[in-house]
Short mmCIF file of C-alpha atoms in Angstrom, two decimals:
data_model
loop_
_atom_site.label_atom_id
_atom_site.label_comp_id
_atom_site.label_asym_id
_atom_site.label_seq_id
_atom_site.Cartn_x
_atom_site.Cartn_y
_atom_site.Cartn_z
CA MET N 1 -0.18 -0.14 -0.23
CA THR N 2 1.13 3.28 -0.77
CA THR N 3 0.17 6.35 0.73
CA GLY N 4 0.75 10.33 -0.33
CA GLU N 5 4.15 10.03 1.94
CA GLY N 6 5.72 7.66 0.68
CA LEU N 7 5.19 3.54 0.86
CA THR N 8 4.14 1.06 3.72
CA VAL N 9 6.11 -0.99 5.42
CA GLY N 10 4.08 -3.88 3.90
CA ALA N 11 4.31 -2.69 0.33
CA VAL N 12 8.02 -1.91 1.31
CA ALA N 13 8.54 -6.01 2.17
CA GLU N 14 6.27 -7.22 -1.19
CA LEU N 15 8.73 -4.85 -3.34
CA VAL N 16 12.31 -6.32 -2.52
CA GLY N 17 11.36 -9.67 -0.79
CA VAL N 18 11.92 -9.48 2.88
CA SER N 19 9.25 -9.84 5.85
CA VAL N 20 7.53 -6.75 7.75
CA ARG N 21 9.68 -8.47 11.01
CA THR N 22 12.60 -8.08 9.46
CA LEU N 23 12.17 -4.42 7.45
CA HIS N 24 10.61 -3.91 11.84
CA HIS N 25 14.33 -4.81 12.98
CA TRP N 26 16.26 -3.08 10.38
CA ASP N 27 14.63 0.03 10.92
CA ARG N 28 14.86 -0.64 14.90
CA ILE N 29 19.14 -0.89 14.53
CA GLY N 30 19.19 1.76 12.31
CA LEU N 31 20.29 -0.18 9.78
CA ALA N 32 17.46 0.57 7.08
CA PRO N 33 15.17 3.06 8.54
CA ALA N 34 11.94 4.34 7.18
CA SER N 35 12.48 8.22 6.96
CA GLY N 36 8.94 9.20 7.23
CA ARG N 37 6.20 8.68 9.51
CA THR N 38 2.26 9.04 9.10
CA TRP N 39 0.10 11.05 10.88
CA SER N 40 -0.89 7.73 12.85
CA ASP N 41 2.90 6.90 13.44
CA TYR N 42 2.92 4.30 10.61
CA ARG N 43 6.64 3.77 8.91
CA VAL N 44 6.63 4.75 4.94
CA TYR N 45 9.54 4.84 3.24
CA ASP N 46 10.81 7.00 0.13
CA ASP N 47 12.82 6.20 -3.09
CA ASP N 48 15.89 6.46 -1.10
CA ASP N 49 14.48 4.26 1.52
CA VAL N 50 14.19 1.74 -0.37
CA ALA N 51 17.54 1.80 -2.81
CA ARG N 52 19.22 1.92 0.64
CA ILE N 53 17.41 -1.92 1.67
CA HIS N 54 18.30 -3.06 -1.70
CA ARG N 55 22.37 -2.29 -1.31
CA VAL N 56 21.52 -4.13 2.03
CA LEU N 57 20.03 -6.93 0.74
CA VAL N 58 23.52 -7.14 -1.54
CA TYR N 59 25.60 -7.23 1.03
CA ARG N 60 23.72 -9.63 3.45
CA GLU N 61 23.98 -12.01 0.15
CA LEU N 62 27.61 -11.75 0.29
CA GLY N 63 27.50 -12.58 3.69
CA PHE N 64 28.39 -9.46 5.73
CA ALA N 65 26.74 -8.82 8.87
CA LEU N 66 24.84 -6.60 9.58
CA ALA N 67 26.41 -4.47 11.40
CA GLU N 68 29.06 -4.28 8.94
CA ILE N 69 26.88 -3.56 6.32
CA GLY N 70 25.28 -0.68 8.50
CA GLU N 71 29.23 0.93 8.22
CA LEU N 72 29.54 0.07 4.96
CA LEU N 73 26.70 2.10 4.22
CA ASP N 74 26.95 5.32 6.49
CA ASP N 75 30.72 5.63 5.49
CA PRO N 76 31.25 9.45 5.08
CA ALA N 77 34.23 8.78 2.67
CA VAL N 78 32.39 6.44 0.51
CA ASP N 79 29.78 7.71 -2.27
CA GLU N 80 26.83 5.99 -3.74
CA HIS N 81 28.95 5.45 -7.21
CA ALA N 82 31.48 4.52 -5.14
CA HIS N 83 29.25 1.59 -3.10
CA LEU N 84 27.91 0.28 -7.02
CA VAL N 85 31.85 -0.18 -7.54
CA ARG N 86 32.45 -2.03 -4.61
CA GLN N 87 28.94 -4.02 -5.11
CA ARG N 88 30.06 -5.41 -8.59
CA GLU N 89 33.51 -6.40 -7.55
CA LEU N 90 32.46 -8.00 -4.55
CA LEU N 91 29.73 -10.09 -6.48
CA LEU N 92 32.27 -10.66 -9.45
CA GLY N 93 34.49 -12.45 -6.93
CA GLN N 94 31.75 -14.45 -5.44
CA ILE N 95 29.92 -15.26 -8.37
CA SER N 96 32.44 -18.45 -9.41
CA HIS N 97 32.12 -19.88 -5.86
CA LEU N 98 28.62 -19.58 -5.47
CA GLN N 99 28.02 -21.33 -8.89
CA GLU N 100 30.40 -23.79 -7.20
CA MET N 101 28.50 -24.82 -4.11
CA VAL N 102 25.24 -24.59 -6.46
CA SER N 103 26.23 -26.94 -8.61
CA ALA N 104 27.67 -29.21 -5.90
CA VAL N 105 24.13 -28.92 -3.77
CA ASP N 106 22.36 -30.26 -7.15
CA ARG N 107 24.80 -32.85 -8.18
CA LEU N 108 24.55 -34.33 -5.06
CA LYS N 109 20.67 -34.07 -4.69
CA GLU N 110 20.60 -36.16 -8.39
CA ALA N 111 23.63 -38.20 -7.40
CA ILE N 112 21.68 -39.73 -4.51
CA THR N 113 18.98 -39.98 -7.09
CA MET N 114 20.44 -42.01 -9.64
CA ASN N 115 22.24 -44.32 -6.86
CA ALA N 116 19.15 -45.82 -5.89
CA PRO N 117 18.65 -49.18 -6.66
CA LEU N 118 15.62 -48.46 -9.15
CA THR N 119 15.16 -49.59 -12.52
CA PRO N 120 15.45 -46.29 -15.43
CA GLU N 121 11.78 -46.92 -15.68
CA ASP N 122 10.97 -46.89 -11.92
CA ARG N 123 13.13 -43.60 -12.05
CA ALA N 124 10.91 -42.13 -14.53
CA GLU N 125 7.97 -43.24 -13.34
CA ILE N 126 8.46 -41.53 -9.74
CA PHE N 127 10.74 -38.74 -10.62
CA GLY N 128 9.98 -37.77 -14.25
CA THR N 129 13.06 -37.34 -16.75
CA ASP N 130 14.78 -34.13 -15.37
CA TRP N 131 18.40 -35.73 -14.33
CA ASN N 132 21.29 -35.99 -16.36
CA GLU N 133 23.34 -39.40 -16.43
CA GLU N 134 26.43 -37.05 -16.06
CA TYR N 135 26.03 -35.73 -12.89
CA GLN N 136 26.77 -39.07 -11.04
CA ASP N 137 30.31 -38.66 -11.74
CA GLU N 138 30.37 -35.19 -11.43
CA ALA N 139 29.03 -35.69 -7.46
CA ALA N 140 31.37 -38.53 -7.26
CA GLU N 141 34.18 -36.35 -7.82
CA ARG N 142 33.52 -33.58 -6.02
CA TRP N 143 31.69 -35.00 -2.65
CA GLY N 144 33.25 -38.44 -2.73
CA ASN N 145 35.21 -37.99 0.22
CA THR N 146 32.48 -36.22 2.22
CA PRO N 147 30.82 -37.50 5.47
CA GLN N 148 27.62 -36.75 3.57
CA TRP N 149 28.70 -38.38 0.18
CA GLU N 150 29.45 -41.45 2.32
CA GLN N 151 25.61 -41.34 4.45
CA SER N 152 23.80 -40.75 0.96
CA GLN N 153 25.27 -43.01 -0.99
CA ARG N 154 24.80 -45.89 2.00
CA ARG N 155 21.00 -44.73 3.06
CA ALA N 156 20.27 -44.33 -0.99
CA ASP N 157 21.35 -47.93 -1.59
CA GLY N 158 19.02 -49.22 1.07
CA MET N 159 15.86 -47.44 -0.46
CA SER N 160 13.10 -49.47 -2.02
CA LYS N 161 10.80 -47.99 -4.76
CA GLN N 162 8.36 -47.49 -2.42
CA ASP N 163 10.71 -45.35 -0.23
CA TRP N 164 11.54 -43.02 -3.36
CA GLN N 165 8.21 -42.81 -3.75
CA ARG N 166 7.47 -41.67 -0.13
CA ILE N 167 9.93 -39.33 -0.58
CA LYS N 168 8.81 -37.83 -3.18
CA ASN N 169 5.40 -37.47 -1.99
CA GLU N 170 6.26 -36.19 1.61
CA GLY N 171 8.02 -33.77 -0.17
CA GLU N 172 5.53 -32.25 -2.17
CA GLN N 173 3.19 -32.66 0.58
CA LEU N 174 5.66 -30.37 2.87
CA ASN N 175 6.22 -27.48 -0.03
CA ALA N 176 2.36 -27.80 -0.42
CA ASP N 177 1.91 -27.32 3.78
CA LEU N 178 4.57 -24.08 3.68
CA ALA N 179 2.71 -22.38 0.62
CA ALA N 180 -0.67 -22.44 2.68
CA ALA N 181 1.41 -21.31 5.51
CA LYS N 182 2.72 -18.27 4.10
CA ARG N 183 -0.58 -17.64 2.19
CA ALA N 184 -1.76 -17.54 5.98
CA GLY N 185 0.59 -15.02 6.98
CA VAL N 186 2.22 -17.50 9.64
CA ALA N 187 4.76 -16.13 11.33
CA VAL N 188 8.41 -17.14 10.34
CA ASP N 189 9.86 -17.02 13.93
CA SER N 190 6.49 -18.75 15.27
CA PRO N 191 6.06 -22.46 16.58
CA GLU N 192 4.23 -23.49 13.70
CA ALA N 193 6.90 -22.15 11.24
CA ALA N 194 9.45 -23.71 13.59
CA ALA N 195 8.04 -27.14 13.17
CA MET N 196 7.69 -26.89 9.39
CA ALA N 197 11.34 -26.15 9.59
CA GLU N 198 12.55 -29.40 11.02
CA ARG N 199 10.08 -31.13 8.82
CA HIS N 200 12.37 -29.59 6.03
CA ARG N 201 15.40 -30.77 7.55
CA ALA N 202 14.38 -33.77 8.41
CA SER N 203 13.59 -34.72 4.92
CA ILE N 204 17.06 -33.56 4.20
CA ALA N 205 18.59 -35.93 6.84
CA GLN N 206 16.70 -38.71 5.37
CA PHE N 207 19.92 -39.06 3.17
CA TYR N 208 23.38 -37.38 5.53
CA ASP N 209 22.97 -36.13 9.07
CA CYS N 210 21.86 -32.23 8.54
CA THR N 211 22.52 -29.73 11.10
CA HIS N 212 20.62 -26.33 11.45
CA SER N 213 24.20 -24.65 10.06
CA MET N 214 23.83 -26.85 7.16
CA GLN N 215 20.33 -26.19 6.97
CA VAL N 216 21.05 -22.48 6.36
CA CYS N 217 23.48 -23.12 4.31
CA LEU N 218 20.93 -24.83 1.77
CA ALA N 219 18.32 -22.23 2.12
CA ARG N 220 20.71 -19.76 0.57
CA MET N 221 20.74 -21.82 -2.51
CA TYR N 222 17.10 -21.17 -2.43
CA THR N 223 17.46 -17.50 -3.13
CA GLN N 224 20.69 -17.35 -4.64
CA ASP N 225 20.01 -19.62 -7.52
CA ALA N 226 17.58 -19.26 -10.06
CA ARG N 227 16.52 -22.47 -10.18
CA PHE N 228 16.00 -23.52 -6.96
CA THR N 229 14.02 -20.12 -6.38
CA GLU N 230 11.52 -21.25 -9.86
CA THR N 231 11.30 -24.47 -8.04
CA TYR N 232 9.59 -23.06 -4.85
CA ASP N 233 8.16 -20.53 -6.00
CA LYS N 234 6.13 -22.25 -8.75
CA VAL N 235 4.38 -23.76 -5.58
CA GLU N 236 4.05 -20.47 -4.08
CA PRO N 237 5.17 -16.53 -5.22
CA GLY N 238 7.57 -15.51 -2.99
CA LEU N 239 8.21 -18.88 -1.19
CA ALA N 240 11.81 -19.82 -1.87
CA VAL N 241 12.72 -16.01 0.11
CA TRP N 242 9.87 -17.04 2.99
CA LEU N 243 11.60 -20.44 2.80
CA ARG N 244 14.74 -19.08 3.32
CA GLU N 245 13.72 -16.45 6.52
CA LEU N 246 11.29 -19.45 8.00
CA ILE N 247 14.80 -21.67 8.23
CA GLU N 248 17.04 -18.81 9.17
CA ALA N 249 13.98 -17.89 12.11
CA ASN N 250 14.67 -21.71 13.00
CA ALA N 251 18.53 -21.81 13.30
CA ARG N 252 18.59 -18.95 15.41
CA ALA N 253 16.27 -20.30 17.97
CA HIS N 254 19.12 -23.35 18.01
CA GLY N 255 22.14 -20.66 18.75
CA VAL N 256 22.98 -20.54 14.84
CA ASP N 257 23.85 -17.41 13.63
CA PRO N 258 22.33 -16.99 10.15
CA GLU N 259 24.85 -14.74 9.25
CA THR N 260 27.89 -16.54 9.86
CA ALA N 261 26.54 -20.42 9.47
CA THR N 262 28.63 -22.63 7.63
CA TRP N 263 28.86 -26.30 6.57
CA GLU N 264 29.44 -28.09 9.32
#
């Protein structure tokens, strides 16, 4: 919703793809404050406020802590053009690494599927035909020495066709439940959301032990890679971002800082 004085917090949240709760937090800590208030004391954002939020999101995706982002944006020695130049340099430096991480996670997922004791006909019946036979070799090369690979191989080898069908059905039901919760306005830090975050983590743990920190790393991929984002957003627009925030909120409740979470 817009007012004659600017954009409301709800309108900005929808525009930039973060929750109202996140914007309230950023306002309180002075990271991305609303520059105006309505006569009834509601926050309103102007174009400069929204532009600052977009810069915050870029730095956040690059892994900067919120306090560090605030220092970067408020440095009087750096003008707007210098900010953009710095962001571009950082992005270019991260693109190769992020693409490799996305590919590794995607290949591991595909390799688990390909190593199941199923015939090609079984795989086509359950999963369709959207896989590449080369994924298995690539995944083995990238992940073959990790504990997660060993676990996933061992567990996948023991799964039957019925197990895989169940896993697929449960995954589809989880996505449907997540979409319904988002549409209903369930808060990402509510007990209901935490239960769904644990369902999501349990679905991954069927293949390898997944910590809350690992789950946060996976959730980053959902918003950083178009393939993951498209998968979730086909179920419900904006679901990828909402799921990431839900997972991050649950991680915080278990003592994990999403800003510094690593694959461990």
